[in-house]
Coordinates of C-alpha atoms and ligand atoms in Angstrom, one line a residue:
M717 CA 64.9 8.4 18.1
E718 CA 64.9 8.3 14.2
Y719 CA 63.6 5.3 12.4
K720 CA 63.6 4.3 8.8
Y721 CA 60.9 2.0 7.2
N722 CA 60.2 0.6 3.9
G723 CA 56.4 0.9 3.7
I724 CA 53.3 0.7 1.6
I725 CA 50.8 3.4 2.4
L726 CA 47.4 1.7 2.9
N727 CA 45.3 4.7 3.8
K728 CA 45.1 8.1 5.5
K729 CA 42.8 10.0 7.6
D730 CA 42.6 13.8 8.2
V731 CA 42.9 14.8 11.8
G732 CA 43.0 18.2 13.4
E733 CA 43.4 21.3 11.2
V734 CA 46.4 20.3 9.0
D735 CA 47.5 16.9 10.1
R736 CA 46.9 13.2 8.9
I737 CA 47.2 9.8 10.3
Y738 CA 48.7 7.3 7.9
T739 CA 48.3 3.5 8.0
I740 CA 51.3 2.0 6.6
Y741 CA 52.3 -1.7 6.0
T742 CA 56.1 -1.9 6.6
L743 CA 58.7 -4.5 6.0
E744 CA 60.3 -3.7 9.5
A745 CA 57.3 -3.7 11.8
G746 CA 54.2 -4.8 9.9
K747 CA 51.2 -2.4 10.0
I748 CA 51.9 0.9 11.7
R749 CA 49.9 4.1 12.3
V750 CA 51.9 7.3 12.2
L751 CA 51.3 11.0 12.2
G752 CA 51.9 13.3 9.3
K753 CA 52.2 16.7 11.1
G754 CA 51.2 19.6 8.9
V755 CA 50.9 17.6 5.7
R756 CA 47.7 19.4 4.7
K757 CA 49.2 22.9 4.8
P758 CA 49.2 24.2 1.3
N759 CA 53.1 24.4 1.0
A760 CA 53.7 21.0 2.6
K761 CA 56.1 18.9 0.6
L762 CA 55.6 15.6 2.5
A763 CA 52.0 14.9 1.3
G764 CA 52.8 14.1 -2.3
N765 CA 55.1 11.3 -1.3
L766 CA 52.5 9.9 1.1
E767 CA 49.5 9.2 -1.2
S768 CA 47.7 5.8 -0.7
V769 CA 49.1 3.1 -2.9
T770 CA 52.6 4.4 -2.7
Q771 CA 55.7 2.5 -1.6
A772 CA 58.2 4.8 0.1
E773 CA 61.1 5.0 2.4
I774 CA 59.6 6.7 5.5
F775 CA 61.7 8.4 8.2
L776 CA 60.0 8.6 11.7
A777 CA 60.9 10.5 14.8
K778 CA 59.5 8.5 17.8
S779 CA 59.8 8.9 21.5
R780 CA 56.5 8.0 23.1
G781 CA 53.2 7.3 21.4
M782 CA 52.7 7.5 17.7
G783 CA 55.7 8.2 15.5
K784 CA 55.9 11.4 13.5
I785 CA 56.9 11.3 9.8
T786 CA 60.0 13.6 9.2
G787 CA 60.6 12.7 5.6
S788 CA 60.0 10.2 2.7
I789 CA 61.4 9.0 -0.6
V790 CA 59.1 7.2 -3.1
I791 CA 60.2 3.7 -4.1
G792 CA 57.1 2.8 -6.1
N793 CA 54.5 5.2 -7.3
F794 CA 52.2 2.7 -9.1
A795 CA 50.9 5.4 -11.4
N796 CA 49.0 3.0 -13.6
I797 CA 47.0 1.7 -10.6
K798 CA 46.2 5.2 -9.5
A799 CA 45.0 6.1 -13.0
D800 CA 42.7 3.1 -13.4
L801 CA 39.5 3.1 -11.4
D802 CA 39.0 -0.6 -11.5
L803 CA 42.6 -1.4 -10.4
V804 CA 42.5 1.2 -7.6
N805 CA 39.1 -0.2 -6.3
K806 CA 40.6 -3.7 -6.1
V807 CA 43.8 -2.5 -4.4
F808 CA 41.7 -0.5 -1.9
Y809 CA 39.5 -3.6 -1.2
V810 CA 42.7 -5.5 -0.3
F811 CA 44.0 -2.6 1.8
K812 CA 40.7 -2.3 3.7
I813 CA 40.6 -6.0 4.6
L814 CA 44.2 -5.9 5.7
A815 CA 43.6 -2.8 7.8
R816 CA 40.9 -4.8 9.7
L817 CA 42.5 -8.2 9.7
I818 CA 46.0 -7.6 10.6
S819 CA 47.0 -6.3 14.0
D820 CA 49.3 -3.3 14.5
E821 CA 53.1 -3.9 14.7
E822 CA 53.1 -7.6 13.8
K823 CA 56.0 -8.0 11.5
D824 CA 55.5 -10.4 8.5
E825 CA 58.1 -10.2 5.8
N826 CA 56.3 -12.6 3.6
I827 CA 53.1 -10.5 3.7
F828 CA 55.1 -7.4 2.9
R829 CA 56.8 -9.1 -0.1
L830 CA 53.3 -10.4 -1.3
L831 CA 51.9 -7.0 -1.2
E832 CA 54.9 -5.4 -3.0
K833 CA 54.7 -8.0 -5.7
Y834 CA 50.8 -7.6 -6.0
L835 CA 51.2 -3.9 -6.6
A836 CA 53.9 -4.5 -9.2
V837 CA 51.8 -6.9 -11.0
M838 CA 48.6 -4.7 -10.8
D839 CA 50.5 -1.7 -12.1
G840 CA 51.3 -3.7 -15.3
L841 CA 47.7 -4.4 -16.0
S842 CA 45.3 -2.2 -17.8
G843 CA 41.7 -2.8 -19.0
E844 CA 42.1 -6.5 -17.8
E845 CA 39.4 -6.6 -15.2
D846 CA 39.1 -10.3 -14.9
R847 CA 42.9 -10.9 -14.6
A848 CA 43.0 -8.1 -11.9
G849 CA 40.2 -10.0 -10.1
I850 CA 41.9 -13.3 -10.2
I851 CA 45.3 -11.9 -8.9
T852 CA 43.4 -10.0 -6.1
I853 CA 41.5 -13.1 -5.0
G854 CA 44.7 -15.2 -5.3
L855 CA 46.6 -12.6 -3.1
M856 CA 43.9 -12.8 -0.3
F857 CA 44.0 -16.6 -0.2
K858 CA 47.9 -16.4 0.0
I859 CA 47.6 -13.9 2.8
L860 CA 45.2 -16.0 4.7
D861 CA 47.6 -18.9 4.2
E862 CA 50.5 -16.7 5.5
M863 CA 48.4 -15.9 8.6
G864 CA 48.1 -19.5 9.4
Y865 CA 44.8 -20.3 7.8
R866 CA 45.8 -23.0 5.4
L867 CA 42.7 -24.3 3.7
E868 CA 42.5 -27.9 3.0
V869 CA 41.6 -28.2 -0.7
E870 CA 43.3 -31.6 -1.5
K871 CA 41.3 -33.9 0.7
C872 CA 37.9 -34.0 2.5
V873 CA 38.3 -32.3 5.9
Y874 CA 35.9 -35.0 7.3
C875 CA 36.8 -38.4 5.9
E876 CA 40.2 -37.3 4.6
K877 CA 39.8 -39.0 1.3
K878 CA 41.2 -37.3 -1.8
L879 CA 38.7 -35.0 -3.2
L880 CA 36.8 -36.2 -6.4
L881 CA 35.2 -34.2 -9.2
E882 CA 31.8 -34.2 -7.6
K883 CA 29.4 -31.9 -5.7
N884 CA 31.7 -30.8 -3.0
Y885 CA 31.1 -28.2 -0.2
F886 CA 33.2 -25.6 1.5
S887 CA 33.1 -25.1 5.3
I888 CA 35.4 -22.5 6.8
A889 CA 34.6 -23.7 10.3
R890 CA 36.2 -27.1 9.3
G891 CA 39.0 -25.4 7.5
G892 CA 38.3 -26.5 3.9
V893 CA 36.4 -28.8 1.6
L894 CA 33.8 -31.6 2.5
C895 CA 33.1 -34.3 0.0
A896 CA 29.7 -35.3 -1.5
K897 CA 29.3 -37.8 1.3
C898 CA 30.4 -36.0 4.3
F899 CA 28.8 -32.5 3.8
Q900 CA 25.7 -33.7 5.5
F901 CA 27.6 -33.8 8.8
E902 CA 28.3 -30.0 8.7
N903 CA 25.6 -27.3 9.1
K904 CA 27.5 -24.3 8.0
K905 CA 28.7 -24.9 4.6
I906 CA 28.4 -23.6 1.0
P907 CA 28.7 -25.3 -2.3
V908 CA 32.1 -25.1 -4.0
S909 CA 32.7 -25.8 -7.6
N910 CA 35.4 -28.1 -8.8
E911 CA 36.9 -25.3 -10.8
S912 CA 37.2 -23.1 -7.6
I913 CA 38.9 -25.9 -5.8
K914 CA 41.4 -26.2 -8.6
L915 CA 42.0 -22.4 -8.6
I916 CA 42.5 -22.3 -4.8
R917 CA 45.0 -25.1 -5.2
I918 CA 46.9 -23.1 -7.8
F919 CA 46.8 -19.9 -5.7
L920 CA 48.4 -21.8 -2.8
Q921 CA 51.0 -23.7 -4.7
N922 CA 52.2 -20.9 -7.0
K923 CA 54.0 -17.6 -6.8
L924 CA 51.8 -14.6 -7.0
E925 CA 53.4 -13.3 -10.1
N926 CA 52.7 -16.6 -11.9
L927 CA 49.0 -16.2 -11.3
I928 CA 48.9 -13.6 -14.1
K929 CA 48.7 -16.5 -16.6
L930 CA 45.5 -17.8 -15.1
R931 CA 42.2 -17.7 -16.9
A932 CA 38.8 -17.8 -15.3
S933 CA 35.3 -16.9 -16.3
R934 CA 33.5 -14.0 -14.6
Q935 CA 31.1 -16.4 -13.1
E936 CA 34.0 -18.5 -11.5
I937 CA 35.5 -15.3 -10.1
N938 CA 32.2 -14.5 -8.5
R939 CA 32.1 -18.0 -6.9
L940 CA 35.6 -17.7 -5.6
Q941 CA 34.6 -14.4 -4.2
V942 CA 31.9 -16.1 -2.2
V943 CA 34.3 -18.7 -0.8
L944 CA 36.9 -16.0 0.0
G945 CA 34.1 -13.9 1.8
E946 CA 33.2 -16.8 4.0
A947 CA 36.9 -17.3 5.0
L948 CA 37.5 -13.6 5.6
D949 CA 34.3 -13.4 7.8
W950 CA 35.6 -16.3 9.8
V951 CA 39.0 -14.9 10.3
G952 CA 37.9 -11.4 11.0
G953 CA 35.2 -12.5 13.4
S954 CA 32.6 -10.4 11.8
N955 CA 31.2 -9.5 8.4
I956 CA 34.1 -8.0 6.6
R957 CA 33.6 -8.9 3.1
L958 CA 33.3 -5.8 0.9
Ligands
LIG1868 ZN1 34.5 -36.9 3.1

């Protein structure tokens, strides 16, 4: 049987003498792993269309076991990302987390569209490390949300009162923010700044492409990264922050 997918190449791994296994996030089937047979031969035409951080139409032959790639057409090359070390590092960070967090063949059109949009936005950035950082963190919060981990950042997860601008805490085990009175009831928590809370609200309420307008200091980005790391560890069931 021949199948066609719209997919984003997350990563590739050499196997055997001349083959590769590709991990691809597809619109039609979520994350899949497929075989590129002979793609490492010197005259193989397929490999160029299957670089990581490429969106392509991918044709697969599949009967039993892993599908084999029979052809591909590039839809998005994202050449600017590939040429910029900072951008490519951030994109690979996202891809690595997704590869671990998301199970194979769980279709999620919204996650696919988020990824597609993320690559388009990142491809338009250059030398804007902080902005690329915010977009990347924003994307991860949106993906967690999409996966069903909606973080409570409006009211205290314990007393349910609206959060005030005070010394609040974040507890992923409780699913969100604890107020200055209630944090004492939870052992596993980290401080969270009011600015971080505000930014997470913005991430969850706005389209990814609009996050490009956001500004945050390097210090605030680092703080958000800590909160995100807590959330990813919890969801991934192990230490997966990178
Ligand atoms: Zn409270």
